XYZ file of C-alpha atoms in Angstrom:
341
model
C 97.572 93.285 116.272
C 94.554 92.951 114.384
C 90.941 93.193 116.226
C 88.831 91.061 116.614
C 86.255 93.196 114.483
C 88.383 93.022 111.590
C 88.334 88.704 111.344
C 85.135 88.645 112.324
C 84.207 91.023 109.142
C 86.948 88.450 107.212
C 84.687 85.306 108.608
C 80.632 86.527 108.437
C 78.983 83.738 106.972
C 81.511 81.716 105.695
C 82.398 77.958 104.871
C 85.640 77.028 106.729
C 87.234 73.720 106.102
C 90.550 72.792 108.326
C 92.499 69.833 106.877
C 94.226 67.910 109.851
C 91.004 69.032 111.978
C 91.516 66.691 114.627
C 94.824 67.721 116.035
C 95.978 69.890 118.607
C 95.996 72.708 116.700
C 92.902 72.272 114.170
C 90.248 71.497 117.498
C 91.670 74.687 119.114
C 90.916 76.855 115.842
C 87.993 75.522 115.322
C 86.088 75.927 118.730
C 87.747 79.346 118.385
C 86.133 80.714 115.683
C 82.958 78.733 116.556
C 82.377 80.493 120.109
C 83.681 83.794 118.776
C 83.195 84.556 115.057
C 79.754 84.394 112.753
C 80.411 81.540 110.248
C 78.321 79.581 108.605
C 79.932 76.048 108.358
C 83.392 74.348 109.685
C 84.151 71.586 108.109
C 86.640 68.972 109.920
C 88.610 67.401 106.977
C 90.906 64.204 108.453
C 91.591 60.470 108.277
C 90.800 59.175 111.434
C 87.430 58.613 112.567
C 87.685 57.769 116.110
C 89.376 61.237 116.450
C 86.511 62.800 114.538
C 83.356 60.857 116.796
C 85.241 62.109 119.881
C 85.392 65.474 118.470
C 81.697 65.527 118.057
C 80.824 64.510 121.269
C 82.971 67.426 122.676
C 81.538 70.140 120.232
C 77.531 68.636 120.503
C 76.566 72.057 121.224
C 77.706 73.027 117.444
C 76.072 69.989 115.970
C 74.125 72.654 113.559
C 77.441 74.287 111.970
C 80.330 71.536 112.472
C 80.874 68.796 109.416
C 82.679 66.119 109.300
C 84.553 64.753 106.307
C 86.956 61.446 106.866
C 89.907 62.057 103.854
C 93.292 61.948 102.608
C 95.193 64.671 101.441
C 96.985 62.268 99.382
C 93.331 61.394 97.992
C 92.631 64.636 95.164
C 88.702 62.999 94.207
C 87.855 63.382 98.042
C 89.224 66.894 98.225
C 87.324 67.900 95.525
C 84.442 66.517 97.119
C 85.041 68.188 100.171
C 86.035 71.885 98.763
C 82.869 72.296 96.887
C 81.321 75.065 98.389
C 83.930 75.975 100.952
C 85.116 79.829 101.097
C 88.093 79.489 103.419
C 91.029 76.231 103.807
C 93.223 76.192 106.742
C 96.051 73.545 105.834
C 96.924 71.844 108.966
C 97.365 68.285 108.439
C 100.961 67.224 107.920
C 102.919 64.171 108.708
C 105.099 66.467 111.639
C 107.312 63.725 113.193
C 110.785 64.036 112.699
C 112.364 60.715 113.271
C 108.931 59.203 111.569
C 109.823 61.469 108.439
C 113.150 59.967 108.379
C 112.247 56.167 108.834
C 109.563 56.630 106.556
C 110.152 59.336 104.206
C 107.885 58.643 100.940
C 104.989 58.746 103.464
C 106.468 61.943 104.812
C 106.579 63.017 100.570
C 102.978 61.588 100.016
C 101.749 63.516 102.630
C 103.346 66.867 102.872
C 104.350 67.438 99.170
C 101.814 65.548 96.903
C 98.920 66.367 99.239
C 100.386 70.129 99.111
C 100.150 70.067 95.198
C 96.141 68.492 95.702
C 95.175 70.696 98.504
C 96.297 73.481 95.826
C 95.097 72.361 92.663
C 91.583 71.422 94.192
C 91.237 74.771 95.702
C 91.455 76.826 92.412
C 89.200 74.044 90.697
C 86.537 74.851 93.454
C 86.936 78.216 93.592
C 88.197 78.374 97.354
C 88.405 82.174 98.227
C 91.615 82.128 100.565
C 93.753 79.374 101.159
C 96.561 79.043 104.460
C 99.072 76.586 104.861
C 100.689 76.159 108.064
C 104.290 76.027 107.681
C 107.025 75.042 110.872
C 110.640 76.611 111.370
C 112.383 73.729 110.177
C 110.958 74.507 106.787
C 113.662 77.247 107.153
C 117.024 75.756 105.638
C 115.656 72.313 106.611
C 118.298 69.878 107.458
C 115.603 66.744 107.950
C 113.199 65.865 106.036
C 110.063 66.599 107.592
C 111.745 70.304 107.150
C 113.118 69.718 103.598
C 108.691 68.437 102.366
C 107.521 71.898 104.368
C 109.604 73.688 102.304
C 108.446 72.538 99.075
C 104.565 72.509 100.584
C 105.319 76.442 101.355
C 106.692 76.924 97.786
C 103.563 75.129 96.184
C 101.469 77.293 97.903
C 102.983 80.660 97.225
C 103.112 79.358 93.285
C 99.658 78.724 93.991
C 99.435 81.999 93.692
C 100.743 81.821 89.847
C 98.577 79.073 88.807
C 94.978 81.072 89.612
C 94.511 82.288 85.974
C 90.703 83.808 85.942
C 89.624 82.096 89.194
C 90.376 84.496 92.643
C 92.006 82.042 95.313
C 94.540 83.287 97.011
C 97.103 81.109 98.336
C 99.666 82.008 101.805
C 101.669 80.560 104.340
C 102.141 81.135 108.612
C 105.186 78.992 109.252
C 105.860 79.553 113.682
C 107.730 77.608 115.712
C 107.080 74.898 118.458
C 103.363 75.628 120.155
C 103.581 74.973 123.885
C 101.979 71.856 124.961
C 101.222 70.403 121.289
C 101.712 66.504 120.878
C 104.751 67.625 118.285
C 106.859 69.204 121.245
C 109.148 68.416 124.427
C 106.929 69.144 126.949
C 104.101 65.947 126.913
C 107.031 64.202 126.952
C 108.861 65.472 129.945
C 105.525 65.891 131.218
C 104.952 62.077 130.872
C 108.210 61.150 132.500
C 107.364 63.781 135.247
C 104.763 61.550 136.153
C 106.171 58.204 135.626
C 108.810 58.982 138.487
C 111.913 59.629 136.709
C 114.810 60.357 138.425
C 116.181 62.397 135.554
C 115.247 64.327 132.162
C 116.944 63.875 129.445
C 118.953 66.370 126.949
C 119.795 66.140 123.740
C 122.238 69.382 123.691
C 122.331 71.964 126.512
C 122.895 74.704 124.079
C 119.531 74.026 122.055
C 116.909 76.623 121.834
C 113.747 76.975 120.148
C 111.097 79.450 119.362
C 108.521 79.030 121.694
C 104.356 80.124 120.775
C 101.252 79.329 122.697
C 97.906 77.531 120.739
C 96.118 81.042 121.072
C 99.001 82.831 120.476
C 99.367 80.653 117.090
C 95.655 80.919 116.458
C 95.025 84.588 116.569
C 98.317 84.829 114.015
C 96.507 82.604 111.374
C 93.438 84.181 111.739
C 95.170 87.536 111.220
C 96.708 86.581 108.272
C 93.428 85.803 106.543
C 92.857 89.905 106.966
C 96.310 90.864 105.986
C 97.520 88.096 102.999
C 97.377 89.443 99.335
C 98.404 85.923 98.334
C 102.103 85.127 97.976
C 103.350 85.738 101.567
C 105.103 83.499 104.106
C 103.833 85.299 107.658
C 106.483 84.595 110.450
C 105.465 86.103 113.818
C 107.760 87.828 116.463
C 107.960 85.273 119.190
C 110.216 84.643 121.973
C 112.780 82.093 122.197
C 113.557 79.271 124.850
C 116.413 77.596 125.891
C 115.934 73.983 126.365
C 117.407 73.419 129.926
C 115.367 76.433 131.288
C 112.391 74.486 129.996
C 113.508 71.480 132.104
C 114.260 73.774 134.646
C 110.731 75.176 134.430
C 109.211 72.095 135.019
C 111.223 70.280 137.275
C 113.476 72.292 139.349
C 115.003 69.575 141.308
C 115.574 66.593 138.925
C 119.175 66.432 137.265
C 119.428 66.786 133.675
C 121.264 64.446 131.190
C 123.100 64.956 127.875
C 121.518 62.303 125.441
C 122.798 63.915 122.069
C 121.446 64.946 119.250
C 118.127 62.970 117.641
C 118.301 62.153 114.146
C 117.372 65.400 112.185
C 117.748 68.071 114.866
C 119.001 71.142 114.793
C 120.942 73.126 118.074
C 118.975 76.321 116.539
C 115.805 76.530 114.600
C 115.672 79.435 112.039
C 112.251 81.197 110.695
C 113.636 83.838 108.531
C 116.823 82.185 106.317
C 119.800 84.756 106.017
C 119.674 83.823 101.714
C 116.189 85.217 102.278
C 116.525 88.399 103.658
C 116.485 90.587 100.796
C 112.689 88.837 100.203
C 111.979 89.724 103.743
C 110.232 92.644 105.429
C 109.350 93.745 108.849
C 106.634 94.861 110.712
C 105.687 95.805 114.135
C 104.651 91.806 115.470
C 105.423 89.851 112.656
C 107.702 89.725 109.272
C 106.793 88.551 105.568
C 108.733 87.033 103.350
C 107.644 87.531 99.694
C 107.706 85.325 96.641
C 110.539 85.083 95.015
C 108.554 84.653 91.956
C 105.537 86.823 91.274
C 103.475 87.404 88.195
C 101.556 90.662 89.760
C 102.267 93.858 90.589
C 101.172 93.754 94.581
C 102.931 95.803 97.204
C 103.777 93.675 100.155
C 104.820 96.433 102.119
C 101.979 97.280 102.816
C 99.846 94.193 104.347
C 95.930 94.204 103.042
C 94.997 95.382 106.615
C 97.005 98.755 105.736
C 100.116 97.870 107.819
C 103.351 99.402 106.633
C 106.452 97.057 106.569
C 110.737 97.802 105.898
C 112.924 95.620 104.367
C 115.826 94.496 106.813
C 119.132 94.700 106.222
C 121.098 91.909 104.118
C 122.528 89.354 106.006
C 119.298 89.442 107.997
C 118.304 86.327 110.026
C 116.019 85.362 112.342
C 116.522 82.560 114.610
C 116.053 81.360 117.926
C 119.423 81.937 118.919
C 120.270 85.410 117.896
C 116.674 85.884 118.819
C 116.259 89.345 120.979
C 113.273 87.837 123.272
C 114.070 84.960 125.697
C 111.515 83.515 128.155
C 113.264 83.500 131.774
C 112.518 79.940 133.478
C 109.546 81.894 135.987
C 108.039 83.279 132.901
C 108.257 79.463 131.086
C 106.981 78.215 134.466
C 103.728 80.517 134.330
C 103.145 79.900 130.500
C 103.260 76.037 131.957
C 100.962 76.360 134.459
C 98.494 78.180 132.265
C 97.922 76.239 129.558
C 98.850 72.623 129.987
């Protein structure tokens, strides 16, 4: 676990811009660091400016260190614009919809892939200091395509790394799984139909699990990384797993449950840590890197920037929610509920 001393040292007086700024995750990281850490400037980087006016009227009390930038990732002028100056990217903004990736997948490629290749190329150009992408476990032998454009963002970034030449970004990746409560997972949903008076809530397999990570939780990972990265690394956390009909359970103990099948797309099993990976892959006390597979320096990822000592795991290594050691119980999935949603 890294202390809070350490990030704040990482953050004093710096420029932090958070692409995808409006969403559930980027308005949770950035009040974060805003109450708790000394920076100079956050800049909110998104498209949608009714999200961004509402943001501002919930963070008036910031007015002096919070910008706001309306742009594209797809748009390489405006990021270039809005990186001048900036110390620190956090690359949140994705399009993260599964069955919207598959109905409409060169928007899906636009997005994820050719804004990737932007967010990366403007970074060096404006000599960003650290760049992190956020990454998802279906970037992990990705069988959809909102998995499949993940994985090629997460390999432009660590290349990133390859491309610097004299300039000193550093480029990494935290890919986690599903954050409790965000507007990408099951539980607004169920939540919703909770509400609405359903008599029932549907499944699509009763044998589907999924890694399972709070908003702090998620937060607090990302912000570590920014102390630990060299440049080059894929950060995976240790997180526990959930199965998808204690979640129901959790929730709503007394309506029945009903086998829907499988959505286009989805897997039974999500996997962070791909067995073909695992002789790139080492493991630490709370979290696991995988390295490049392709690196023109001599670094020692071992041994994490903060001074934390890794091991490499054993071949035929993988890490997925299935085989996954730590399982929520429903009581325990039931508290998490009640806490943060």
């Amino acid at each position: 676990m890294i202390p809070k001393e350490a990030i704040a040292k990482e953050l004093q007086g710096k420029t932090v811009l958070v692409t995808g700024g409006t969403g559930s995750f980027g308005k949770k990281f950035i009040k974060t660091i805003l109450d708790n850490y000394d920076v100079k400037k956050v800049i909110v980087y998104s498209r949608d400016e009714l999200k961004q006016f509402e943001m501002q009227e919930m963070y008036k009390e910031y007015a002096k260190k919070l910008r706001f930038f309306i742009g594209d990732v797809r748009d390489k002028e405006r990021l270039y614009l809005a990186f001048k100056g900036v110390d620190i990217v956090i690359h949140a903004a994705a399009m993260k919809q599964v069955p919207a990736a598959e109905y409409n997948p060169m928007e899906c490629i636009k997005t994820n892939i050719n804004g990737a290749e932007n967010i990366v190329e403007m970074a060096i150009e404006c000599g960003v200091q650290k760049v992190i992408a956020l990454s998802t476990d279906k970037a992990a032998n990705p069988i959809n395509l909102y998995g499949a454009t993940k994985l090629c963002s997460d390999k432009l970034f660590v290349a990133g790394n390859n491309l610097v030449g004299d300039k000193h970004t550093l480029f990494s990746v935290v890919r986690y799984g599903n954050v409790a409560g965000s507007r990408g997972s099951v539980v607004p949903f169920f939540k919703k139909l909770i509400e609405d008076g359903t008599t029932f809530l549907p499944i699509t397999d009763d044998k589907m699990t999924r890694f399972w990570i709070t908003l702090e939780q998620g937060i607090h990972f990302v912000l570590s990384a920014l102390v630990r990265m060299h440049g080059g690394e894929v950060f995976v956390p240790k997180i526990p797993s959930i199965k998808i009909v204690d979640l129901a359970t959790a929730m709503a103990p007394n309506l029945e449950q009903k086998i829907i099948g499988i959505r286009p797309g989805e897997k039974i099993h999500e996997i962070m840590c791909p067995q073909d990976d695992a002789f790139h892959t080492l493991q630490f006390d709370d979290f696991f890197i995988i390295k490049p597979s392709v690196s023109f320096s001599e670094i020692d990822y071992k041994k994490t920037k903060y001074g934390e000592i890794g091991t490499e795991v054993p071949l035929g290594f993988e890490y997925n929610s299935f085989n996954n050691t730590h399982y929520l119980s429903v009581e325990e999935i039931r508290e998490l509920h009640n806490k943060y949603l």
